[in-house]
Short mmCIF file of C-alpha atoms in Angstrom, two decimals:
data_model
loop_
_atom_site.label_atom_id
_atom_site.label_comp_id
_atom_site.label_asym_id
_atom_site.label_seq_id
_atom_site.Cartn_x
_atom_site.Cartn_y
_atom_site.Cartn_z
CA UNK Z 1 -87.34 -4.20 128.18
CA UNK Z 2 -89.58 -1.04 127.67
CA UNK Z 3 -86.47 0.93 126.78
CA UNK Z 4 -85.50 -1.64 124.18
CA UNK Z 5 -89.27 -1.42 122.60
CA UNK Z 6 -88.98 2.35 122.46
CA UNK Z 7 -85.39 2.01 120.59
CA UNK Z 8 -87.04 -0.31 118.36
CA UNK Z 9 -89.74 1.82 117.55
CA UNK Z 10 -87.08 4.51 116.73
CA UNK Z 11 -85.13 2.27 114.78
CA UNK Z 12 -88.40 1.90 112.56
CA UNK Z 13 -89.27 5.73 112.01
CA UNK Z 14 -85.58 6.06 111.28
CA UNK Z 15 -85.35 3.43 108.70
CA UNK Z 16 -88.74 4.85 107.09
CA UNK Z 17 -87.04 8.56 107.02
CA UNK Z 18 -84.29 7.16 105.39
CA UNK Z 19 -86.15 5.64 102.68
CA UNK Z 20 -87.89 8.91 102.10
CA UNK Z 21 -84.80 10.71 101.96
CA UNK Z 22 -83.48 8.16 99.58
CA UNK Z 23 -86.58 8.15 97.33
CA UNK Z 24 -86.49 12.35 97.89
CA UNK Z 25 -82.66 11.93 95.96
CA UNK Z 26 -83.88 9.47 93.82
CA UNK Z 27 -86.35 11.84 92.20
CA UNK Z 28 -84.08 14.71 92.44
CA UNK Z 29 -81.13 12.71 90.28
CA UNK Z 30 -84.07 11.41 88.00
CA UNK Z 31 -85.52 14.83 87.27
CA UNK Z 32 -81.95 16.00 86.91
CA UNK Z 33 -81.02 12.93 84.20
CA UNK Z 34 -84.34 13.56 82.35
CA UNK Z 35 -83.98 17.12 81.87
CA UNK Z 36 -79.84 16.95 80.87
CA UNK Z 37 -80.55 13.83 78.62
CA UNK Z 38 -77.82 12.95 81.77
CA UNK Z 39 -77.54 8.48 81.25
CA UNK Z 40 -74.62 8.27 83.78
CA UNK Z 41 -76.90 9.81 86.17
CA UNK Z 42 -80.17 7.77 84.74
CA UNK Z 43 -77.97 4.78 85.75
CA UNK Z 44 -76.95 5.84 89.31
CA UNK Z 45 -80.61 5.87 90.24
CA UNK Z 46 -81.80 2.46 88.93
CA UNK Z 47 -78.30 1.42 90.69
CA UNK Z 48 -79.60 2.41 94.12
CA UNK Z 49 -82.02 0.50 93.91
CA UNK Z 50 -81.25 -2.62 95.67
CA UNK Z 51 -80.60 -0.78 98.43
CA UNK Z 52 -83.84 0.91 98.66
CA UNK Z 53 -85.30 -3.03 98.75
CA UNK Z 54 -83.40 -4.02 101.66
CA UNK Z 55 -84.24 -1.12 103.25
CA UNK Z 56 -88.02 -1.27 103.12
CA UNK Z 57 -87.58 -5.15 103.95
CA UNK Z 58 -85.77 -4.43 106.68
CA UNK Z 59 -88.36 -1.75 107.28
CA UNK Z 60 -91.44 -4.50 107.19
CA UNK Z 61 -89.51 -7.06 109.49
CA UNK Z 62 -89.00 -5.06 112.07
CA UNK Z 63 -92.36 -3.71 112.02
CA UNK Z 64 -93.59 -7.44 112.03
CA UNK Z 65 -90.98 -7.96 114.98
CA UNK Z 66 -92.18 -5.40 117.17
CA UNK Z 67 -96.09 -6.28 116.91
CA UNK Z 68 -95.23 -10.06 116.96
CA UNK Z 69 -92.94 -9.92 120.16
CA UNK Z 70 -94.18 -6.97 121.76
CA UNK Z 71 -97.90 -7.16 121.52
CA UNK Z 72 -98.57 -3.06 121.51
CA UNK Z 73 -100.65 -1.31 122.41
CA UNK Z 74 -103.02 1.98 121.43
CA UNK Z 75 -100.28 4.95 120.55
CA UNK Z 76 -97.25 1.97 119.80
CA UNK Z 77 -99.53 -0.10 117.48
CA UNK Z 78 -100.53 2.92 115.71
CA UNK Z 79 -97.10 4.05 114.96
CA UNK Z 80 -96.43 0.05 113.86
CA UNK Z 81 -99.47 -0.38 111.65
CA UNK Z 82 -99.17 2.91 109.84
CA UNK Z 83 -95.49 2.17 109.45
CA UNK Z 84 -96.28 -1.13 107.62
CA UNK Z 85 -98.73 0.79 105.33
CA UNK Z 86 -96.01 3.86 104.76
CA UNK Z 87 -93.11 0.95 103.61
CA UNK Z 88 -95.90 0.62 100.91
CA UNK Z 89 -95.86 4.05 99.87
CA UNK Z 90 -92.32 4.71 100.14
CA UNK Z 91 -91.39 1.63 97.95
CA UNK Z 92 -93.97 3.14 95.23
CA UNK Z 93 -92.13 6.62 95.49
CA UNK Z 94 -88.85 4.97 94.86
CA UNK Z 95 -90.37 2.76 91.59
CA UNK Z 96 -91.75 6.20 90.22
CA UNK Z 97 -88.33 7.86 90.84
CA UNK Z 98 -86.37 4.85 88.47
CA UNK Z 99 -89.44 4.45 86.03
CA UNK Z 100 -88.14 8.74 84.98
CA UNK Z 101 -84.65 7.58 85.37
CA UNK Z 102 -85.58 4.59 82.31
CA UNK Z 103 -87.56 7.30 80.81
CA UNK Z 104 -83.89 9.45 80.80
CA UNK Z 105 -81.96 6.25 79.87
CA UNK Z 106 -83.92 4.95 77.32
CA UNK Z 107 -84.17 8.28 75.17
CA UNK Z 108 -80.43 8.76 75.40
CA UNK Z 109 -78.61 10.36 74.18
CA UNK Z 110 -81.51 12.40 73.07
CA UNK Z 111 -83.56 14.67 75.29
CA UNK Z 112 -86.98 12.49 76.50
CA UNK Z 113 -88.59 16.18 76.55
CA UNK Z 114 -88.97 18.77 74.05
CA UNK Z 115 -87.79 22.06 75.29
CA UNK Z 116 -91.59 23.51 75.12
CA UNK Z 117 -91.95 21.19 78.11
CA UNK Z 118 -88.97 21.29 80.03
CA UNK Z 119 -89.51 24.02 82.38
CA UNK Z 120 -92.63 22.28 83.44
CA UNK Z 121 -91.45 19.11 84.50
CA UNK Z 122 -88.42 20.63 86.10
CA UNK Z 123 -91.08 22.54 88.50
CA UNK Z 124 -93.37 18.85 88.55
CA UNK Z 125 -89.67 17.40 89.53
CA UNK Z 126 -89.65 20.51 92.42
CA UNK Z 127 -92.39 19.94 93.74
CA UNK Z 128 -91.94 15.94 93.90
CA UNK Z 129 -88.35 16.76 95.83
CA UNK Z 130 -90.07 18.96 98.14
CA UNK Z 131 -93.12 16.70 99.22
CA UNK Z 132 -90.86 13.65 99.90
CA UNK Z 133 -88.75 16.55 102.12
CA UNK Z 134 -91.57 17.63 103.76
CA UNK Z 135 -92.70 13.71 104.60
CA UNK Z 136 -89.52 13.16 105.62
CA UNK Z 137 -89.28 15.87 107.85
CA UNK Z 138 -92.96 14.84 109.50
CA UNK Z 139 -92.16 11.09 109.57
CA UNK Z 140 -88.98 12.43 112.25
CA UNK Z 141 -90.86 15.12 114.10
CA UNK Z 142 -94.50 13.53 113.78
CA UNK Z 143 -95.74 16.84 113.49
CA UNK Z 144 -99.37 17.08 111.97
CA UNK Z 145 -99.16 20.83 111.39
CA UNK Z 146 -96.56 20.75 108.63
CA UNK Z 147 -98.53 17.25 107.46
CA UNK Z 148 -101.34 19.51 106.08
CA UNK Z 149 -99.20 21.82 104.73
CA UNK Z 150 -98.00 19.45 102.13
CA UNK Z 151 -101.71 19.92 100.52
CA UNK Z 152 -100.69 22.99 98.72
CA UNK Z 153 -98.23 21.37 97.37
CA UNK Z 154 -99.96 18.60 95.83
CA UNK Z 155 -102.58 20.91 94.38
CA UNK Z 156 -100.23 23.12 93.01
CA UNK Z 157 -98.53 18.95 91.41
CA UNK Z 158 -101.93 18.57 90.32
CA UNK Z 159 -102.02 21.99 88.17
CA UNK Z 160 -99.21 21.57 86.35
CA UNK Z 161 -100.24 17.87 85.50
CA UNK Z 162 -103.26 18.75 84.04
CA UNK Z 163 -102.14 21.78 82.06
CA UNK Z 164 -99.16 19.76 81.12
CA UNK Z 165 -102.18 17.02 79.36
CA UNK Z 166 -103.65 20.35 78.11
CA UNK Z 167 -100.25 21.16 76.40
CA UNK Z 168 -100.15 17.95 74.85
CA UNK Z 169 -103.40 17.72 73.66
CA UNK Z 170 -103.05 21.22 71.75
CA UNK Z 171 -103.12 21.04 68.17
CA UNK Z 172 -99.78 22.92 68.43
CA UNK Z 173 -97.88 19.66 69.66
CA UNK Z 174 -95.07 19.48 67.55
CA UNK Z 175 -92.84 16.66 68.74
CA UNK Z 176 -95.11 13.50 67.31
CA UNK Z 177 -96.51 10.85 69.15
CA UNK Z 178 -93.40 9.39 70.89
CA UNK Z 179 -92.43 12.21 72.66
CA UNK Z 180 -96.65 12.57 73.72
CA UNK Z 181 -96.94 9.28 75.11
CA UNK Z 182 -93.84 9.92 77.46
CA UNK Z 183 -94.66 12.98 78.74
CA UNK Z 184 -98.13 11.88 79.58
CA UNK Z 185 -96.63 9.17 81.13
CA UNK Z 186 -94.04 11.37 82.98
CA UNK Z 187 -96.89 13.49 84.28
CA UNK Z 188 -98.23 10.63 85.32
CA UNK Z 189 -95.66 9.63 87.45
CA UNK Z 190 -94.77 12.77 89.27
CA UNK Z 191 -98.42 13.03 89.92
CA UNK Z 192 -98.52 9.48 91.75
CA UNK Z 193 -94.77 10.44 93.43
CA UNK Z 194 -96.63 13.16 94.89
CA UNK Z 195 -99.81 11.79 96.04
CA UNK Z 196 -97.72 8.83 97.75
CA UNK Z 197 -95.83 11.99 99.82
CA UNK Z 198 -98.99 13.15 101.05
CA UNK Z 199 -100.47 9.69 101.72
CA UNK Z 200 -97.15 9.04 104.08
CA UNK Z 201 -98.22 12.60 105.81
CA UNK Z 202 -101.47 11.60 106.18
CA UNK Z 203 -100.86 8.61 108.44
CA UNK Z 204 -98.27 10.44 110.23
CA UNK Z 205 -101.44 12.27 111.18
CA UNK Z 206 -103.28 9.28 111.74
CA UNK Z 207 -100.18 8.55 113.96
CA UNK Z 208 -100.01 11.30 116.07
CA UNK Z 209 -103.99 12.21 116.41
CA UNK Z 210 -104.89 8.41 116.73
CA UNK Z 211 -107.58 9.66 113.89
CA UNK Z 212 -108.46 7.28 110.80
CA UNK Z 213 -107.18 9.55 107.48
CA UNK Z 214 -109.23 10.80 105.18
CA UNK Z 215 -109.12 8.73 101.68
CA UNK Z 216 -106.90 10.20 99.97
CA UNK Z 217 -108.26 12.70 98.31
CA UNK Z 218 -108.37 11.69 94.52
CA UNK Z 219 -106.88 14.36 92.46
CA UNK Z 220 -105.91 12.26 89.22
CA UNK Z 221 -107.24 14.01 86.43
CA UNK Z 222 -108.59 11.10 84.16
CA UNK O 1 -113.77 -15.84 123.19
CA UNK O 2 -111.40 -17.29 120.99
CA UNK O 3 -114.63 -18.27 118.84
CA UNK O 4 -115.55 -14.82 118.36
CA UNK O 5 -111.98 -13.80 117.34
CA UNK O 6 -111.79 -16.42 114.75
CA UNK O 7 -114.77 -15.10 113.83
CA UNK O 8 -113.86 -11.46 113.27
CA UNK O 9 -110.89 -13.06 111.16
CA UNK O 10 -113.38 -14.51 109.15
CA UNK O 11 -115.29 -11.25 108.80
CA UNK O 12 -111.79 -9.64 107.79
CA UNK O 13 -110.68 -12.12 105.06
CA UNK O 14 -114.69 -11.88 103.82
CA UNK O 15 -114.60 -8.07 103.63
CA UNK O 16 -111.38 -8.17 101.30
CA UNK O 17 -112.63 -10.39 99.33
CA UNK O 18 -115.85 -8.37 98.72
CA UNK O 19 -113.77 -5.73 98.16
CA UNK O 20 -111.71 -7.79 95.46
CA UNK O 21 -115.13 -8.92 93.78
CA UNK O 22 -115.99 -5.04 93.72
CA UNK O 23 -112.82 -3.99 91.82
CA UNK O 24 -113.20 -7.20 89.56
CA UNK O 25 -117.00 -6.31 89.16
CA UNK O 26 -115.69 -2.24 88.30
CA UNK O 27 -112.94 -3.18 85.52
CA UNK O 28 -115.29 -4.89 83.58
CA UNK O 29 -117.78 -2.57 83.77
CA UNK O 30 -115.27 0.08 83.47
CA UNK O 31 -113.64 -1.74 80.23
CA UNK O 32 -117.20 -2.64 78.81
CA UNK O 33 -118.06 0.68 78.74
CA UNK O 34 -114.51 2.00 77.59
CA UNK O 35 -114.82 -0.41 74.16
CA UNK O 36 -118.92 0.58 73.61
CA UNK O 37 -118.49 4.43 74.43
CA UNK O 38 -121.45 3.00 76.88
CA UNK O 39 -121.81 6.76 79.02
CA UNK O 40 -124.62 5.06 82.02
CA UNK O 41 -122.20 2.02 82.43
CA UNK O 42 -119.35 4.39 82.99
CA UNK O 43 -120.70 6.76 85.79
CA UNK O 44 -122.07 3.28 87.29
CA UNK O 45 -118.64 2.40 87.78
CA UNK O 46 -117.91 5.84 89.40
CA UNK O 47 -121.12 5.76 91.60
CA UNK O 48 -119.83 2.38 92.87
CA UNK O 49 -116.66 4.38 95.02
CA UNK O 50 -118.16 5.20 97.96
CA UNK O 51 -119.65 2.10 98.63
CA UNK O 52 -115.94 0.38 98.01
CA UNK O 53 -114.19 3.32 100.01
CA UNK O 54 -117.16 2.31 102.64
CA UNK O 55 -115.76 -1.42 102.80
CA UNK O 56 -112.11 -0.17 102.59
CA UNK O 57 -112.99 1.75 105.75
CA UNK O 58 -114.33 -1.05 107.67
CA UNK O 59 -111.73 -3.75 106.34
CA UNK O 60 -108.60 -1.46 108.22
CA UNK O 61 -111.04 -0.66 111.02
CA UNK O 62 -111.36 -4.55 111.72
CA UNK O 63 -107.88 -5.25 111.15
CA UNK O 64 -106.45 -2.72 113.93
CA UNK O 65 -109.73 -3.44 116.21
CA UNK O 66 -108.08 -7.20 115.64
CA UNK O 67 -104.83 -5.84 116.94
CA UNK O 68 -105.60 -3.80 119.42
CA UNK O 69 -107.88 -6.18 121.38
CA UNK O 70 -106.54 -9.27 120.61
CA UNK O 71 -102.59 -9.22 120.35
CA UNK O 72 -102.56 -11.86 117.99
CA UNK O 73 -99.56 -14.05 117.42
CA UNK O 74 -98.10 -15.96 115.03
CA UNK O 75 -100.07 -17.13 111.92
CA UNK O 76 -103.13 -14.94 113.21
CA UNK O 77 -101.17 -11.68 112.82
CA UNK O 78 -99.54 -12.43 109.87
CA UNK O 79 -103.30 -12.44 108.33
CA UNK O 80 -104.12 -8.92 109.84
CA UNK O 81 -100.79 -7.53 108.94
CA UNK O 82 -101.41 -8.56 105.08
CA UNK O 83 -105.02 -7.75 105.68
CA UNK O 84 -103.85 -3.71 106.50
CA UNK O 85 -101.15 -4.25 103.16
CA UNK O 86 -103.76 -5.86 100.93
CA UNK O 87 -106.72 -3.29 101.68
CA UNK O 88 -104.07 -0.83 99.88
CA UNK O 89 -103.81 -3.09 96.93
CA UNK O 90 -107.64 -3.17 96.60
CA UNK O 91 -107.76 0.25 96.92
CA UNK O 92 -105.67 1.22 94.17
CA UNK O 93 -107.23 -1.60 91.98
CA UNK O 94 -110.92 0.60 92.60
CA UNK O 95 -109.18 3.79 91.61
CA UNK O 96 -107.82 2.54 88.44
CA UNK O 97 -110.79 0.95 87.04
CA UNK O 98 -112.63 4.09 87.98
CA UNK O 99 -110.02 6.06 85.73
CA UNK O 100 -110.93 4.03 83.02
CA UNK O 101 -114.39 4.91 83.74
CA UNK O 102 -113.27 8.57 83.70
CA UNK O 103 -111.67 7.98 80.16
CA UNK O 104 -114.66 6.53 78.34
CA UNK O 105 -117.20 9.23 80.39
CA UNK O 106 -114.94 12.00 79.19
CA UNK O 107 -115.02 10.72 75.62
CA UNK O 108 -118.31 10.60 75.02
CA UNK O 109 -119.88 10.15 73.01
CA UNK O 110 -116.85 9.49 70.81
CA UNK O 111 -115.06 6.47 71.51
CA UNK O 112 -111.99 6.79 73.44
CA UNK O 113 -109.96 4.09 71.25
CA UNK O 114 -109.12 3.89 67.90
CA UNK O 115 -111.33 0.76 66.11
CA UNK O 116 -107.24 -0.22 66.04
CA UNK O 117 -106.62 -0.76 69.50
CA UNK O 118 -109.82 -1.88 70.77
CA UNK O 119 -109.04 -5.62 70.67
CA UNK O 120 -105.98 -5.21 72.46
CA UNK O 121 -107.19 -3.35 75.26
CA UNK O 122 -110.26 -6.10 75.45
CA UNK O 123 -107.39 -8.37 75.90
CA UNK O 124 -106.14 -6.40 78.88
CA UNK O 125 -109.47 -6.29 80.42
CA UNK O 126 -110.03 -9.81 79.88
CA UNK O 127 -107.01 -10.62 81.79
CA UNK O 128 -107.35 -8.27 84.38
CA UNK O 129 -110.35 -9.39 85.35
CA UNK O 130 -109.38 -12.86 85.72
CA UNK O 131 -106.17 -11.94 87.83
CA UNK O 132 -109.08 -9.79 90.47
CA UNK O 133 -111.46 -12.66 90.21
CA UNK O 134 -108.32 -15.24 90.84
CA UNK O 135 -106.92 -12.77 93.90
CA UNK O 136 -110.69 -12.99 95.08
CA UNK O 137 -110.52 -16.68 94.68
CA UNK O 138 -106.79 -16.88 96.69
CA UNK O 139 -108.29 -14.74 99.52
CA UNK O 140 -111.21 -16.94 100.07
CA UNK O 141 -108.93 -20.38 99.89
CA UNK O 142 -105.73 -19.22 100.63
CA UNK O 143 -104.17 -21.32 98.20
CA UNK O 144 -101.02 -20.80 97.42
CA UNK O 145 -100.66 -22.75 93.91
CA UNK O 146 -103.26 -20.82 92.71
CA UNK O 147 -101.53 -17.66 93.74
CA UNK O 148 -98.19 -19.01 92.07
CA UNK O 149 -100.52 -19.57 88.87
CA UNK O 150 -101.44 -15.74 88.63
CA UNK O 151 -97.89 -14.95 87.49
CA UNK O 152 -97.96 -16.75 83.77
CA UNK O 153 -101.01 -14.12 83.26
CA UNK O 154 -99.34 -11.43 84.79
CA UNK O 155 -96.59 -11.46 82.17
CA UNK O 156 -99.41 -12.04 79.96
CA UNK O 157 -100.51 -8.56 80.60
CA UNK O 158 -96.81 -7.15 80.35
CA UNK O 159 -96.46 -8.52 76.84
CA UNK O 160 -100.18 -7.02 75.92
CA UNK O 161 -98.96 -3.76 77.65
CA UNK O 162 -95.27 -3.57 75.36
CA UNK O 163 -97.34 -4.17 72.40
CA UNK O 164 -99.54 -1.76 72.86
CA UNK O 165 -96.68 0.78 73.48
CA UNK O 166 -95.00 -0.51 70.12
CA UNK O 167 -98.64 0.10 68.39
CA UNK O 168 -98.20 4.04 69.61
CA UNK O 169 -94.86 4.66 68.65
CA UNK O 170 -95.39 3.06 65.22
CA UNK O 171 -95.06 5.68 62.28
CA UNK O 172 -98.18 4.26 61.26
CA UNK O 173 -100.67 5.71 64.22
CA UNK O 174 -102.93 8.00 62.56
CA UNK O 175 -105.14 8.79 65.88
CA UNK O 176 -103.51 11.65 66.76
CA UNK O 177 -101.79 12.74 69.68
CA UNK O 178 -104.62 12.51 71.93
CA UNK O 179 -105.88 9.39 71.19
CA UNK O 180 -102.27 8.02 72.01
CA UNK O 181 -102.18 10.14 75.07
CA UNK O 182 -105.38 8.27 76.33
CA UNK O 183 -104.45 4.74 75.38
CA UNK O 184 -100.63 4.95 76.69
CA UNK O 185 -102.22 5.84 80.10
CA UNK O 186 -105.08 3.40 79.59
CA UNK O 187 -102.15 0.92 79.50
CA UNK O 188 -100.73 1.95 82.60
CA UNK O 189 -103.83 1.61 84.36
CA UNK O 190 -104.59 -1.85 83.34
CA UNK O 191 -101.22 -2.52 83.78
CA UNK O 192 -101.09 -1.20 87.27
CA UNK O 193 -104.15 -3.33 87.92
CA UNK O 194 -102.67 -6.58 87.62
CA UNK O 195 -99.91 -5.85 89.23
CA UNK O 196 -101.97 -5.23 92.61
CA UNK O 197 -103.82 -8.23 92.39
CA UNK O 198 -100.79 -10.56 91.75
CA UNK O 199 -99.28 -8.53 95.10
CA UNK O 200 -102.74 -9.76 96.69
CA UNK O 201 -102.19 -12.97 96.09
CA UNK O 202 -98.53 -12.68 96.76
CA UNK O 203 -99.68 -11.29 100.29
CA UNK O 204 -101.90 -14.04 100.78
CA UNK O 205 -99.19 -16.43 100.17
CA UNK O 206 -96.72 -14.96 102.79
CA UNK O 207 -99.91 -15.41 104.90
CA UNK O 208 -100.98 -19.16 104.21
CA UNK O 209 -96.10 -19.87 104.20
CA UNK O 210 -94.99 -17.19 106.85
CA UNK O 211 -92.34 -16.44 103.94
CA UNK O 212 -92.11 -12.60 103.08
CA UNK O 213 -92.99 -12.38 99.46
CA UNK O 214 -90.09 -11.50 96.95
CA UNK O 215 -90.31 -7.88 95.77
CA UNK O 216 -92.82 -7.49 93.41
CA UNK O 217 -91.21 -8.35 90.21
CA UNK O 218 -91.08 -5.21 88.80
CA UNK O 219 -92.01 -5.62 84.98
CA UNK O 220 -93.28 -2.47 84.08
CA UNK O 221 -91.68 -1.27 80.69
CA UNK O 222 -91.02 2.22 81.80
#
């Protein structure tokens, strides 16, 4: 019986991982199709995802399973409750992800970005990749070490989104009013990816120290 | 004992609705003082957070104390499990009305929106409002037909927020890049707003049926 609990409880941070790693691709290909005007690719991600909705159902029901069958306790009901809360997350990451894919899709076949502002996003689109790596990587090993090292990251996220605002709001802007509203938008979104990475972290760390997370520390520049 | 449990329920589904009426209460204020350039009514909004964080706090406390000491079944832990899901909703509804407060504080004292815009984005406030004081509503009764009603204003606020968008891109906008800047995100947030209460009362429902709630339907225009 116990040994079937603990597989089940594996089962759950495996399923969680895998959505990470799926929403971690997802933002990768989107980046990738918004910065190569790329639609085939644009497409691919809103294809995937059904998938990513089974997943995180199947994600929440198994949660649900283990707390309504098992009736856990301390460490075990931890791990369950923060998983619920993480599906939440994690199905947020993977709607940012496809809202830059429509971004991508919807511009083609012209570029969503002007050039000016390419080499930002690709580094906001980075960063993104490697905070839903990192949470991946902590929601296997559960270690709260490399959990707070994701907050560099996200600072650094939050940099670029604000002097990517400041770029827009230059007189210099060049590329009208269309192209403004998107890219604020766009920041906007890589922004929340982000944050949503560090907020899965964060109750990793609630989930190994047993410790209540700080709010999330509320770096959104408007 | 079983009196004092139902009790602590109680104190639960009380709590989130407080919270509910406190993000209801904040968009208003937040929207009021977004369409007068009103500066006081603005950082009132802000000063609200920790007192909402405060409740936030508490509400997941309860709900895992609930767990933990209880091991609820059935239709009792279906109500804590949404109760740890919708405390996330709630808190995202607090953040975005306090960016709104953030757009009209850093504004001032011009006004944020063009004369142009201003009775759309009343419009968004209106409804927003009335989809957090419904969700409030929902929690308290648990109804599910009012929950199902939430969805006609929902779309509603999708229509208000593709108009809006239209508006920007127009050839016609003569507000300048940064006034489109702020109202696209504006959008978003009241946007965003709506969604999380309709997923409140979603939750709820799944709490008063047992059925898992669809996916969110995902309407946003991105």
């Amino acid at each position: 019986m116990r040994s079937t609990y603990t597989e089940k409880l594996e089962q759950l941070s495996t399923g969680l991982a895998e959505m990470c790693g799926l929403a971690e691709d997802a933002m990768d290909q989107a980046t990738e199709a918004l910065l190569q005007a790329d639609l085939p690719l644009a497409e691919h991600v809103l294809a995937t995802r059904p998938r990513f909705d089974e997943l995180a159902a199947r994600c929440e029901e198994q949660a649900f399973a283990l707390l309504a069958l098992q009736a856990p306790v301390a460490g075990d009901l931890r791990q369950i409750v923060s998983g619920i809360q993480i599906v939440a997350d994690l199905k947020r990451m993977g709607a940012l992800a496809a809202h830059i894919a429509k971004v991508a899709a919807r511009n083609h076949p012209e570029h969503a970005l002007p050039e000016e502002v390419g080499g930002h996003v690709a580094e906001m689109g980075r960063i993104a990749v490697a905070l839903a790596d990192a949470a991946r990587e902590v929601l296997v090993t559960h270690d709260p070490q490399r959990a707070g090292h994701l907050q560099a990251e996200d600072d650094a996220m939050d940099d670029l989104h604000h002097h990517l605002l400041t770029v827009l709001m230059d007189r210099e802007w060049r590329h009208g009013v269309g192209a403004a509203v998107d890219v604020a938008l766009l920041g906007r979104f890589y922004e929340r990816f982000a944050d949503h990475a560090v907020q899965v972290a964060r109750r990793v760390v609630f989930l190994a120290t047993g410790e209540m997370p700080d709010q999330v520390v509320d770096h959104e520049l408007l």
